[in-house]
């Protein structure tokens, strides 16, 4: 009974905290004007006939390296390429949902960064090039839709579960946001473990601001079970970091254990495999949230604050 009550108290505390975060970041972007243009290169290319190839190349000159036209015609008619296109169309024949997400994201981005410009968005296929599924280059945003066909899709059968978790179509907007915010100017890269956690936490807080309607689990890329584990064990994780004198440690091994992409975090305990990877990023996110709740700081100001100041003024104390 006591355990049940403790879990209820923890759940209420988490809900209350999220309400405070959502309240501070709830802004009206209905009057924000953007010019969102989405071109379906994936559709245009695979519907191109030999006679129309010249028109397609004129529309997307930067996507056609110097090759004979026969190379592109063969690619269009290739059996494996056509299968990839057909499977992608099953998921993305209609991109109304993605368009809505992008529209909201770019409006929020402009709200906080009035000088920001909305890039031309182009959807494409890249033979499931996972490392380059989103490419942002100033005025262009390239989205590889074939990387988001669903974690159960056979195309991803050889991927580990923690990678497949983020092959869902709902993840597109999060990856877009992460690619674009990586172009933001942050304070200089940190050295200590706690500073590195907070550095990553800043980026996660930007996602809170730019993607207010997106769940925390999607933003950080955890399954629901892994997210619940992180939330319910937050105090114990923080206690572990303190007791092991990790906060001001500069050993890069801590990056591998708690910050790098991995199936789970490495406490060297029996429960390790229950944990999500990058748990240090999750903790850094909570520290920044605590700081922003307790201090009157704008989003641009947050980016330039050094991690030591954020840590001290956050008065971070996870609920037990």
PDB file of C-alpha atoms in Angstrom:
ATOM      1  CA  UNK A   1       0.000   0.000   0.000  1.00  0.00           C
ATOM      2  CA  UNK A   2       2.812   2.413   0.904  1.00  0.00           C
ATOM      3  CA  UNK A   3       4.563   1.669  -2.397  1.00  0.00           C
ATOM      4  CA  UNK A   4       1.333   2.354  -4.284  1.00  0.00           C
ATOM      5  CA  UNK A   5       0.856   5.688  -2.491  1.00  0.00           C
ATOM      6  CA  UNK A   6       4.468   6.654  -3.175  1.00  0.00           C
ATOM      7  CA  UNK A   7       3.976   5.974  -6.881  1.00  0.00           C
ATOM      8  CA  UNK A   8       0.795   8.072  -6.882  1.00  0.00           C
ATOM      9  CA  UNK A   9       2.615  10.977  -5.225  1.00  0.00           C
ATOM     10  CA  UNK A  10       5.446  10.699  -7.766  1.00  0.00           C
ATOM     11  CA  UNK A  11       2.983  10.649 -10.673  1.00  0.00           C
ATOM     12  CA  UNK A  12       1.208  13.749  -9.348  1.00  0.00           C
ATOM     13  CA  UNK A  13       4.537  15.544  -8.894  1.00  0.00           C
ATOM     14  CA  UNK A  14       5.542  14.770 -12.499  1.00  0.00           C
ATOM     15  CA  UNK A  15       2.169  15.955 -13.828  1.00  0.00           C
ATOM     16  CA  UNK A  16       2.363  19.159 -11.761  1.00  0.00           C
ATOM     17  CA  UNK A  17       5.885  19.882 -12.994  1.00  0.00           C
ATOM     18  CA  UNK A  18       4.855  19.364 -16.623  1.00  0.00           C
ATOM     19  CA  UNK A  19       1.912  21.725 -16.188  1.00  0.00           C
ATOM     20  CA  UNK A  20       4.273  24.437 -14.928  1.00  0.00           C
ATOM     21  CA  UNK A  21       6.581  23.907 -17.914  1.00  0.00           C
ATOM     22  CA  UNK A  22       3.692  23.922 -20.406  1.00  0.00           C
ATOM     23  CA  UNK A  23       2.218  27.054 -18.816  1.00  0.00           C
ATOM     24  CA  UNK A  24       5.443  29.055 -19.155  1.00  0.00           C
ATOM     25  CA  UNK A  25       5.937  27.964 -22.763  1.00  0.00           C
ATOM     26  CA  UNK A  26       2.328  28.323 -23.849  1.00  0.00           C
ATOM     27  CA  UNK A  27       2.460  31.099 -26.443  1.00  0.00           C
ATOM     28  CA  UNK A  28       0.058  32.266 -29.139  1.00  0.00           C
ATOM     29  CA  UNK A  29       1.596  31.834 -32.593  1.00  0.00           C
ATOM     30  CA  UNK A  30      -1.636  32.160 -34.590  1.00  0.00           C
ATOM     31  CA  UNK A  31      -0.609  35.573 -35.961  1.00  0.00           C
ATOM     32  CA  UNK A  32       2.932  34.526 -36.856  1.00  0.00           C
ATOM     33  CA  UNK A  33       3.391  34.595 -40.645  1.00  0.00           C
ATOM     34  CA  UNK A  34       5.668  32.091 -42.353  1.00  0.00           C
ATOM     35  CA  UNK A  35       6.090  30.922 -45.930  1.00  0.00           C
ATOM     36  CA  UNK A  36       6.198  27.128 -45.728  1.00  0.00           C
ATOM     37  CA  UNK A  37       6.882  25.401 -49.031  1.00  0.00           C
ATOM     38  CA  UNK A  38       7.098  21.599 -49.220  1.00  0.00           C
ATOM     39  CA  UNK A  39       8.218  19.873 -52.423  1.00  0.00           C
ATOM     40  CA  UNK A  40       7.788  16.113 -52.849  1.00  0.00           C
ATOM     41  CA  UNK A  41      10.967  15.206 -54.710  1.00  0.00           C
ATOM     42  CA  UNK A  42      10.340  11.570 -53.842  1.00  0.00           C
ATOM     43  CA  UNK A  43       7.018  11.641 -55.714  1.00  0.00           C
ATOM     44  CA  UNK A  44       8.196  13.867 -58.559  1.00  0.00           C
ATOM     45  CA  UNK A  45      11.269  11.738 -59.207  1.00  0.00           C
ATOM     46  CA  UNK A  46       9.612   8.328 -59.275  1.00  0.00           C
ATOM     47  CA  UNK A  47       6.754   9.617 -61.434  1.00  0.00           C
ATOM     48  CA  UNK A  48       9.163  11.138 -63.943  1.00  0.00           C
ATOM     49  CA  UNK A  49       9.168   9.733 -67.476  1.00  0.00           C
ATOM     50  CA  UNK A  50      12.235   9.926 -69.734  1.00  0.00           C
ATOM     51  CA  UNK A  51      10.555  12.780 -71.592  1.00  0.00           C
ATOM     52  CA  UNK A  52       9.971  14.733 -68.362  1.00  0.00           C
ATOM     53  CA  UNK A  53      13.370  14.160 -66.765  1.00  0.00           C
ATOM     54  CA  UNK A  54      14.666  17.527 -67.927  1.00  0.00           C
ATOM     55  CA  UNK A  55      11.840  19.350 -66.118  1.00  0.00           C
ATOM     56  CA  UNK A  56      12.521  17.462 -62.892  1.00  0.00           C
ATOM     57  CA  UNK A  57      16.210  18.289 -63.101  1.00  0.00           C
ATOM     58  CA  UNK A  58      15.388  21.960 -63.571  1.00  0.00           C
ATOM     59  CA  UNK A  59      13.163  21.940 -60.469  1.00  0.00           C
ATOM     60  CA  UNK A  60      15.791  20.202 -58.311  1.00  0.00           C
ATOM     61  CA  UNK A  61      19.191  20.945 -59.919  1.00  0.00           C
ATOM     62  CA  UNK A  62      21.103  20.457 -56.645  1.00  0.00           C
ATOM     63  CA  UNK A  63      19.803  16.873 -56.340  1.00  0.00           C
ATOM     64  CA  UNK A  64      21.208  15.764 -59.696  1.00  0.00           C
ATOM     65  CA  UNK A  65      25.001  15.335 -59.748  1.00  0.00           C
ATOM     66  CA  UNK A  66      26.604  15.300 -63.193  1.00  0.00           C
ATOM     67  CA  UNK A  67      25.533  11.903 -64.524  1.00  0.00           C
ATOM     68  CA  UNK A  68      24.107  10.730 -67.858  1.00  0.00           C
ATOM     69  CA  UNK A  69      20.299  10.714 -67.973  1.00  0.00           C
ATOM     70  CA  UNK A  70      20.431   6.931 -68.337  1.00  0.00           C
ATOM     71  CA  UNK A  71      21.657   6.691 -64.711  1.00  0.00           C
ATOM     72  CA  UNK A  72      18.534   8.465 -63.433  1.00  0.00           C
ATOM     73  CA  UNK A  73      16.152   6.514 -65.689  1.00  0.00           C
ATOM     74  CA  UNK A  74      17.666   3.248 -64.466  1.00  0.00           C
ATOM     75  CA  UNK A  75      17.299   4.427 -60.877  1.00  0.00           C
ATOM     76  CA  UNK A  76      13.626   5.287 -61.421  1.00  0.00           C
ATOM     77  CA  UNK A  77      12.945   1.841 -62.895  1.00  0.00           C
ATOM     78  CA  UNK A  78      15.100  -0.148 -60.478  1.00  0.00           C
ATOM     79  CA  UNK A  79      13.040  -2.844 -58.728  1.00  0.00           C
ATOM     80  CA  UNK A  80      14.447  -2.184 -55.248  1.00  0.00           C
ATOM     81  CA  UNK A  81      14.094   1.568 -55.644  1.00  0.00           C
ATOM     82  CA  UNK A  82      10.472   1.172 -56.710  1.00  0.00           C
ATOM     83  CA  UNK A  83       9.756  -1.044 -53.706  1.00  0.00           C
ATOM     84  CA  UNK A  84      11.231   1.562 -51.375  1.00  0.00           C
ATOM     85  CA  UNK A  85       9.107   4.256 -53.024  1.00  0.00           C
ATOM     86  CA  UNK A  86       5.931   2.168 -52.862  1.00  0.00           C
ATOM     87  CA  UNK A  87       6.472   1.328 -49.181  1.00  0.00           C
ATOM     88  CA  UNK A  88       7.102   4.979 -48.380  1.00  0.00           C
ATOM     89  CA  UNK A  89       3.925   5.994 -50.190  1.00  0.00           C
ATOM     90  CA  UNK A  90       1.937   3.640 -47.974  1.00  0.00           C
ATOM     91  CA  UNK A  91       2.935   5.783 -44.994  1.00  0.00           C
ATOM     92  CA  UNK A  92       3.392   9.209 -46.576  1.00  0.00           C
ATOM     93  CA  UNK A  93       1.000   9.416 -49.526  1.00  0.00           C
ATOM     94  CA  UNK A  94      -0.661  12.145 -47.477  1.00  0.00           C
ATOM     95  CA  UNK A  95       1.590  14.492 -45.510  1.00  0.00           C
ATOM     96  CA  UNK A  96      -1.096  16.700 -43.983  1.00  0.00           C
ATOM     97  CA  UNK A  97      -0.014  15.725 -40.468  1.00  0.00           C
ATOM     98  CA  UNK A  98       3.644  16.452 -41.214  1.00  0.00           C
ATOM     99  CA  UNK A  99       2.699  19.775 -42.807  1.00  0.00           C
ATOM    100  CA  UNK A 100       0.755  20.749 -39.673  1.00  0.00           C
ATOM    101  CA  UNK A 101       3.717  19.802 -37.466  1.00  0.00           C
ATOM    102  CA  UNK A 102       6.176  21.763 -39.607  1.00  0.00           C
ATOM    103  CA  UNK A 103       3.899  24.794 -39.713  1.00  0.00           C
ATOM    104  CA  UNK A 104       3.590  24.838 -35.905  1.00  0.00           C
ATOM    105  CA  UNK A 105       7.325  24.295 -35.414  1.00  0.00           C
ATOM    106  CA  UNK A 106       8.415  27.095 -37.744  1.00  0.00           C
ATOM    107  CA  UNK A 107       5.877  29.490 -36.211  1.00  0.00           C
ATOM    108  CA  UNK A 108       7.240  28.774 -32.729  1.00  0.00           C
ATOM    109  CA  UNK A 109      10.787  29.108 -34.040  1.00  0.00           C
ATOM    110  CA  UNK A 110       9.961  32.526 -35.487  1.00  0.00           C
ATOM    111  CA  UNK A 111       8.162  33.581 -32.298  1.00  0.00           C
ATOM    112  CA  UNK A 112      11.352  33.089 -30.282  1.00  0.00           C
ATOM    113  CA  UNK A 113      13.708  34.042 -33.137  1.00  0.00           C
ATOM    114  CA  UNK A 114      11.984  36.766 -35.199  1.00  0.00           C
ATOM    115  CA  UNK A 115      14.820  36.903 -37.740  1.00  0.00           C
ATOM    116  CA  UNK A 116      14.623  33.183 -38.543  1.00  0.00           C
ATOM    117  CA  UNK A 117      13.701  32.239 -42.106  1.00  0.00           C
ATOM    118  CA  UNK A 118      11.644  29.209 -43.046  1.00  0.00           C
ATOM    119  CA  UNK A 119      13.662  26.945 -45.357  1.00  0.00           C
ATOM    120  CA  UNK A 120      12.356  25.233 -48.461  1.00  0.00           C
ATOM    121  CA  UNK A 121      11.387  21.715 -47.382  1.00  0.00           C
ATOM    122  CA  UNK A 122      12.027  18.793 -49.717  1.00  0.00           C
ATOM    123  CA  UNK A 123      10.989  15.217 -49.020  1.00  0.00           C
ATOM    124  CA  UNK A 124      13.085  12.489 -50.601  1.00  0.00           C
ATOM    125  CA  UNK A 125      14.355   8.906 -50.333  1.00  0.00           C
ATOM    126  CA  UNK A 126      17.981   8.115 -49.498  1.00  0.00           C
ATOM    127  CA  UNK A 127      17.982   4.307 -49.307  1.00  0.00           C
ATOM    128  CA  UNK A 128      17.460   4.551 -45.539  1.00  0.00           C
ATOM    129  CA  UNK A 129      20.592   6.570 -44.844  1.00  0.00           C
ATOM    130  CA  UNK A 130      19.865   6.796 -41.114  1.00  0.00           C
ATOM    131  CA  UNK A 131      22.745   9.128 -40.275  1.00  0.00           C
ATOM    132  CA  UNK A 132      21.577  11.669 -42.867  1.00  0.00           C
ATOM    133  CA  UNK A 133      17.816  11.308 -42.538  1.00  0.00           C
ATOM    134  CA  UNK A 134      17.462  15.053 -41.942  1.00  0.00           C
ATOM    135  CA  UNK A 135      19.792  17.542 -43.607  1.00  0.00           C
ATOM    136  CA  UNK A 136      19.501  21.254 -42.864  1.00  0.00           C
ATOM    137  CA  UNK A 137      21.547  23.751 -44.846  1.00  0.00           C
ATOM    138  CA  UNK A 138      20.386  27.329 -44.287  1.00  0.00           C
ATOM    139  CA  UNK A 139      17.656  27.689 -46.936  1.00  0.00           C
ATOM    140  CA  UNK A 140      17.073  23.969 -47.519  1.00  0.00           C
ATOM    141  CA  UNK A 141      15.650  21.225 -45.326  1.00  0.00           C
ATOM    142  CA  UNK A 142      15.857  17.691 -46.733  1.00  0.00           C
ATOM    143  CA  UNK A 143      13.728  14.989 -45.116  1.00  0.00           C
ATOM    144  CA  UNK A 144      14.343  11.304 -45.930  1.00  0.00           C
ATOM    145  CA  UNK A 145      10.892   9.806 -45.470  1.00  0.00           C
ATOM    146  CA  UNK A 146      12.128   6.235 -45.942  1.00  0.00           C
ATOM    147  CA  UNK A 147      13.697   6.440 -42.473  1.00  0.00           C
ATOM    148  CA  UNK A 148      10.267   6.773 -40.839  1.00  0.00           C
ATOM    149  CA  UNK A 149       8.146   3.845 -41.997  1.00  0.00           C
ATOM    150  CA  UNK A 150       7.479   2.434 -38.510  1.00  0.00           C
ATOM    151  CA  UNK A 151       9.661   0.462 -36.120  1.00  0.00           C
ATOM    152  CA  UNK A 152       8.095  -2.841 -37.179  1.00  0.00           C
ATOM    153  CA  UNK A 153       8.809  -2.356 -40.872  1.00  0.00           C
ATOM    154  CA  UNK A 154      10.946  -5.179 -42.303  1.00  0.00           C
ATOM    155  CA  UNK A 155      13.328  -2.671 -43.865  1.00  0.00           C
ATOM    156  CA  UNK A 156      14.612  -2.025 -40.326  1.00  0.00           C
ATOM    157  CA  UNK A 157      14.684  -5.659 -39.179  1.00  0.00           C
ATOM    158  CA  UNK A 158      18.430  -5.588 -38.512  1.00  0.00           C
ATOM    159  CA  UNK A 159      18.336  -2.361 -36.511  1.00  0.00           C
ATOM    160  CA  UNK A 160      18.619  -2.642 -32.709  1.00  0.00           C
ATOM    161  CA  UNK A 161      15.389  -1.851 -30.812  1.00  0.00           C
ATOM    162  CA  UNK A 162      16.634   1.464 -29.407  1.00  0.00           C
ATOM    163  CA  UNK A 163      17.285   2.708 -32.965  1.00  0.00           C
ATOM    164  CA  UNK A 164      14.057   1.330 -34.445  1.00  0.00           C
ATOM    165  CA  UNK A 165      12.165   3.132 -31.690  1.00  0.00           C
ATOM    166  CA  UNK A 166      12.746   6.363 -33.618  1.00  0.00           C
ATOM    167  CA  UNK A 167      11.797   5.094 -37.071  1.00  0.00           C
ATOM    168  CA  UNK A 168       8.190   6.205 -36.533  1.00  0.00           C
ATOM    169  CA  UNK A 169       6.591   8.939 -38.656  1.00  0.00           C
ATOM    170  CA  UNK A 170       5.813  10.954 -35.498  1.00  0.00           C
ATOM    171  CA  UNK A 171       9.570  11.308 -34.984  1.00  0.00           C
ATOM    172  CA  UNK A 172      10.104  13.318 -38.172  1.00  0.00           C
ATOM    173  CA  UNK A 173       9.252  16.680 -36.625  1.00  0.00           C
ATOM    174  CA  UNK A 174      11.497  16.039 -33.612  1.00  0.00           C
ATOM    175  CA  UNK A 175      14.455  15.184 -35.841  1.00  0.00           C
ATOM    176  CA  UNK A 176      13.761  18.273 -37.955  1.00  0.00           C
ATOM    177  CA  UNK A 177      13.755  20.459 -34.842  1.00  0.00           C
ATOM    178  CA  UNK A 178      16.994  18.894 -33.560  1.00  0.00           C
ATOM    179  CA  UNK A 179      18.728  19.421 -36.908  1.00  0.00           C
ATOM    180  CA  UNK A 180      17.752  23.086 -37.002  1.00  0.00           C
ATOM    181  CA  UNK A 181      18.528  23.903 -33.381  1.00  0.00           C
ATOM    182  CA  UNK A 182      21.998  22.415 -33.848  1.00  0.00           C
ATOM    183  CA  UNK A 183      22.624  25.527 -35.941  1.00  0.00           C
ATOM    184  CA  UNK A 184      21.888  27.729 -32.902  1.00  0.00           C
ATOM    185  CA  UNK A 185      24.803  29.413 -31.164  1.00  0.00           C
ATOM    186  CA  UNK A 186      25.297  27.911 -27.726  1.00  0.00           C
ATOM    187  CA  UNK A 187      27.833  28.690 -25.025  1.00  0.00           C
ATOM    188  CA  UNK A 188      31.210  27.033 -25.539  1.00  0.00           C
ATOM    189  CA  UNK A 189      31.319  23.258 -25.245  1.00  0.00           C
ATOM    190  CA  UNK A 190      31.673  22.089 -21.637  1.00  0.00           C
ATOM    191  CA  UNK A 191      34.190  19.742 -20.035  1.00  0.00           C
ATOM    192  CA  UNK A 192      32.750  18.407 -16.763  1.00  0.00           C
ATOM    193  CA  UNK A 193      30.036  15.764 -16.662  1.00  0.00           C
ATOM    194  CA  UNK A 194      27.396  18.005 -15.075  1.00  0.00           C
ATOM    195  CA  UNK A 195      28.143  20.784 -17.556  1.00  0.00           C
ATOM    196  CA  UNK A 196      27.786  18.345 -20.454  1.00  0.00           C
ATOM    197  CA  UNK A 197      24.429  17.167 -19.107  1.00  0.00           C
ATOM    198  CA  UNK A 198      23.207  20.761 -18.850  1.00  0.00           C
ATOM    199  CA  UNK A 199      24.558  21.603 -22.321  1.00  0.00           C
ATOM    200  CA  UNK A 200      22.398  18.822 -23.745  1.00  0.00           C
ATOM    201  CA  UNK A 201      19.566  19.862 -21.435  1.00  0.00           C
ATOM    202  CA  UNK A 202      19.520  23.298 -23.069  1.00  0.00           C
ATOM    203  CA  UNK A 203      18.793  21.697 -26.422  1.00  0.00           C
ATOM    204  CA  UNK A 204      16.035  19.593 -24.923  1.00  0.00           C
ATOM    205  CA  UNK A 205      14.475  22.693 -23.362  1.00  0.00           C
ATOM    206  CA  UNK A 206      14.448  24.309 -26.800  1.00  0.00           C
ATOM    207  CA  UNK A 207      12.361  21.359 -27.961  1.00  0.00           C
ATOM    208  CA  UNK A 208       9.957  22.104 -25.100  1.00  0.00           C
ATOM    209  CA  UNK A 209       9.588  25.621 -26.506  1.00  0.00           C
ATOM    210  CA  UNK A 210       9.487  24.806 -30.209  1.00  0.00           C
ATOM    211  CA  UNK A 211       7.410  21.610 -29.959  1.00  0.00           C
ATOM    212  CA  UNK A 212       5.009  22.259 -27.063  1.00  0.00           C
ATOM    213  CA  UNK A 213       2.454  19.714 -28.289  1.00  0.00           C
ATOM    214  CA  UNK A 214       4.959  16.851 -28.602  1.00  0.00           C
ATOM    215  CA  UNK A 215       5.305  14.325 -25.773  1.00  0.00           C
ATOM    216  CA  UNK A 216       8.479  14.158 -23.706  1.00  0.00           C
ATOM    217  CA  UNK A 217       9.112  10.574 -24.782  1.00  0.00           C
ATOM    218  CA  UNK A 218       9.102  11.565 -28.458  1.00  0.00           C
ATOM    219  CA  UNK A 219      11.318  14.584 -27.834  1.00  0.00           C
ATOM    220  CA  UNK A 220      14.033  12.521 -26.163  1.00  0.00           C
ATOM    221  CA  UNK A 221      13.418   9.416 -28.262  1.00  0.00           C
ATOM    222  CA  UNK A 222      12.472   6.970 -25.487  1.00  0.00           C
ATOM    223  CA  UNK A 223       9.794   4.290 -25.506  1.00  0.00           C
ATOM    224  CA  UNK A 224       6.955   4.817 -23.028  1.00  0.00           C
ATOM    225  CA  UNK A 225       8.448   2.199 -20.693  1.00  0.00           C
ATOM    226  CA  UNK A 226      11.906   3.761 -20.790  1.00  0.00           C
ATOM    227  CA  UNK A 227      10.404   7.198 -20.203  1.00  0.00           C
ATOM    228  CA  UNK A 228       8.510   5.976 -17.150  1.00  0.00           C
ATOM    229  CA  UNK A 229      11.687   4.370 -15.820  1.00  0.00           C
ATOM    230  CA  UNK A 230      13.623   7.627 -16.192  1.00  0.00           C
ATOM    231  CA  UNK A 231      10.913   9.676 -14.479  1.00  0.00           C
ATOM    232  CA  UNK A 232      10.384   7.273 -11.602  1.00  0.00           C
ATOM    233  CA  UNK A 233      14.117   6.830 -10.960  1.00  0.00           C
ATOM    234  CA  UNK A 234      15.212  10.454 -11.375  1.00  0.00           C
ATOM    235  CA  UNK A 235      16.056  10.985  -7.696  1.00  0.00           C
ATOM    236  CA  UNK A 236      18.004   7.709  -7.459  1.00  0.00           C
ATOM    237  CA  UNK A 237      19.971   8.542 -10.610  1.00  0.00           C
ATOM    238  CA  UNK A 238      20.916  11.953  -9.247  1.00  0.00           C
ATOM    239  CA  UNK A 239      21.918  10.424  -5.907  1.00  0.00           C
ATOM    240  CA  UNK A 240      24.105   7.890  -7.757  1.00  0.00           C
ATOM    241  CA  UNK A 241      25.891  10.642  -9.703  1.00  0.00           C
ATOM    242  CA  UNK A 242      26.577  12.577  -6.492  1.00  0.00           C
ATOM    243  CA  UNK A 243      27.703   9.588  -4.429  1.00  0.00           C
ATOM    244  CA  UNK A 244      30.088   8.487  -7.189  1.00  0.00           C
ATOM    245  CA  UNK A 245      31.564  12.007  -7.395  1.00  0.00           C
ATOM    246  CA  UNK A 246      30.739  12.218 -11.086  1.00  0.00           C
ATOM    247  CA  UNK A 247      29.415  15.769 -11.422  1.00  0.00           C
ATOM    248  CA  UNK A 248      32.739  17.565 -11.884  1.00  0.00           C
ATOM    249  CA  UNK A 249      34.543  14.618 -13.413  1.00  0.00           C
ATOM    250  CA  UNK A 250      35.966  15.236 -16.910  1.00  0.00           C
ATOM    251  CA  UNK A 251      36.521  11.562 -17.786  1.00  0.00           C
ATOM    252  CA  UNK A 252      35.101  10.955 -21.281  1.00  0.00           C
ATOM    253  CA  UNK A 253      34.096   7.450 -20.222  1.00  0.00           C
ATOM    254  CA  UNK A 254      31.104   9.070 -18.529  1.00  0.00           C
ATOM    255  CA  UNK A 255      29.970  10.305 -21.957  1.00  0.00           C
ATOM    256  CA  UNK A 256      29.942   6.718 -23.198  1.00  0.00           C
ATOM    257  CA  UNK A 257      28.070   5.493 -20.130  1.00  0.00           C
ATOM    258  CA  UNK A 258      25.435   8.224 -19.804  1.00  0.00           C
ATOM    259  CA  UNK A 259      25.401  10.641 -22.751  1.00  0.00           C
ATOM    260  CA  UNK A 260      26.083   8.758 -25.976  1.00  0.00           C
ATOM    261  CA  UNK A 261      23.383   6.977 -27.979  1.00  0.00           C
ATOM    262  CA  UNK A 262      23.084   3.471 -26.539  1.00  0.00           C
ATOM    263  CA  UNK A 263      20.439   0.831 -25.696  1.00  0.00           C
ATOM    264  CA  UNK A 264      20.785   1.563 -21.971  1.00  0.00           C
ATOM    265  CA  UNK A 265      22.864   3.578 -19.519  1.00  0.00           C
ATOM    266  CA  UNK A 266      25.749   1.931 -17.705  1.00  0.00           C
ATOM    267  CA  UNK A 267      25.541   2.216 -13.929  1.00  0.00           C
ATOM    268  CA  UNK A 268      27.143  -1.245 -13.667  1.00  0.00           C
ATOM    269  CA  UNK A 269      24.104  -2.436 -11.727  1.00  0.00           C
ATOM    270  CA  UNK A 270      21.617  -5.242 -12.295  1.00  0.00           C
ATOM    271  CA  UNK A 271      18.912  -2.799 -13.413  1.00  0.00           C
ATOM    272  CA  UNK A 272      21.026  -1.285 -16.200  1.00  0.00           C
ATOM    273  CA  UNK A 273      19.074  -2.903 -19.032  1.00  0.00           C
ATOM    274  CA  UNK A 274      15.833  -1.437 -17.714  1.00  0.00           C
ATOM    275  CA  UNK A 275      17.226   2.068 -18.133  1.00  0.00           C
ATOM    276  CA  UNK A 276      17.212   4.122 -21.335  1.00  0.00           C
ATOM    277  CA  UNK A 277      20.437   5.293 -22.926  1.00  0.00           C
ATOM    278  CA  UNK A 278      21.529   8.921 -22.591  1.00  0.00           C
ATOM    279  CA  UNK A 279      20.136   9.186 -19.057  1.00  0.00           C
ATOM    280  CA  UNK A 280      22.544  12.077 -18.461  1.00  0.00           C
ATOM    281  CA  UNK A 281      20.733  14.028 -21.164  1.00  0.00           C
ATOM    282  CA  UNK A 282      17.440  13.385 -19.387  1.00  0.00           C
ATOM    283  CA  UNK A 283      18.888  14.666 -16.079  1.00  0.00           C
ATOM    284  CA  UNK A 284      20.382  17.723 -17.771  1.00  0.00           C
ATOM    285  CA  UNK A 285      16.970  18.463 -19.262  1.00  0.00           C
ATOM    286  CA  UNK A 286      15.366  18.416 -15.809  1.00  0.00           C
ATOM    287  CA  UNK A 287      18.089  20.705 -14.423  1.00  0.00           C
ATOM    288  CA  UNK A 288      17.454  23.264 -17.172  1.00  0.00           C
ATOM    289  CA  UNK A 289      13.703  23.008 -16.652  1.00  0.00           C
ATOM    290  CA  UNK A 290      14.216  23.690 -12.949  1.00  0.00           C
ATOM    291  CA  UNK A 291      16.425  26.674 -13.768  1.00  0.00           C
ATOM    292  CA  UNK A 292      13.916  28.170 -16.230  1.00  0.00           C
ATOM    293  CA  UNK A 293      11.042  27.763 -13.773  1.00  0.00           C
ATOM    294  CA  UNK A 294      12.930  29.625 -11.042  1.00  0.00           C
ATOM    295  CA  UNK A 295      14.578  32.379 -13.081  1.00  0.00           C
ATOM    296  CA  UNK A 296      13.304  35.098 -15.397  1.00  0.00           C
ATOM    297  CA  UNK A 297      15.417  34.250 -18.436  1.00  0.00           C
ATOM    298  CA  UNK A 298      14.523  34.392 -22.129  1.00  0.00           C
ATOM    299  CA  UNK A 299      15.254  31.545 -24.512  1.00  0.00           C
ATOM    300  CA  UNK A 300      18.095  33.377 -26.333  1.00  0.00           C
ATOM    301  CA  UNK A 301      19.600  34.288 -22.955  1.00  0.00           C
ATOM    302  CA  UNK A 302      19.476  30.652 -21.874  1.00  0.00           C
ATOM    303  CA  UNK A 303      21.690  29.622 -24.782  1.00  0.00           C
ATOM    304  CA  UNK A 304      24.428  31.989 -23.669  1.00  0.00           C
ATOM    305  CA  UNK A 305      24.291  31.196 -19.957  1.00  0.00           C
ATOM    306  CA  UNK A 306      27.213  29.096 -18.797  1.00  0.00           C
ATOM    307  CA  UNK A 307      26.367  25.706 -17.379  1.00  0.00           C
ATOM    308  CA  UNK A 308      27.843  26.438 -13.928  1.00  0.00           C
ATOM    309  CA  UNK A 309      25.450  29.354 -13.406  1.00  0.00           C
ATOM    310  CA  UNK A 310      22.486  27.302 -14.593  1.00  0.00           C
ATOM    311  CA  UNK A 311      23.388  24.490 -12.216  1.00  0.00           C
ATOM    312  CA  UNK A 312      23.715  26.750  -9.166  1.00  0.00           C
ATOM    313  CA  UNK A 313      20.584  28.776  -9.847  1.00  0.00           C
ATOM    314  CA  UNK A 314      18.477  25.761 -10.784  1.00  0.00           C
ATOM    315  CA  UNK A 315      18.486  24.546  -7.174  1.00  0.00           C
ATOM    316  CA  UNK A 316      17.811  21.156  -8.741  1.00  0.00           C
ATOM    317  CA  UNK A 317      16.351  18.689  -6.243  1.00  0.00           C
ATOM    318  CA  UNK A 318      14.454  15.814  -7.852  1.00  0.00           C
ATOM    319  CA  UNK A 319      11.487  14.596  -5.835  1.00  0.00           C
ATOM    320  CA  UNK A 320      12.071  11.281  -4.101  1.00  0.00           C
TER     321      UNK A 320
END
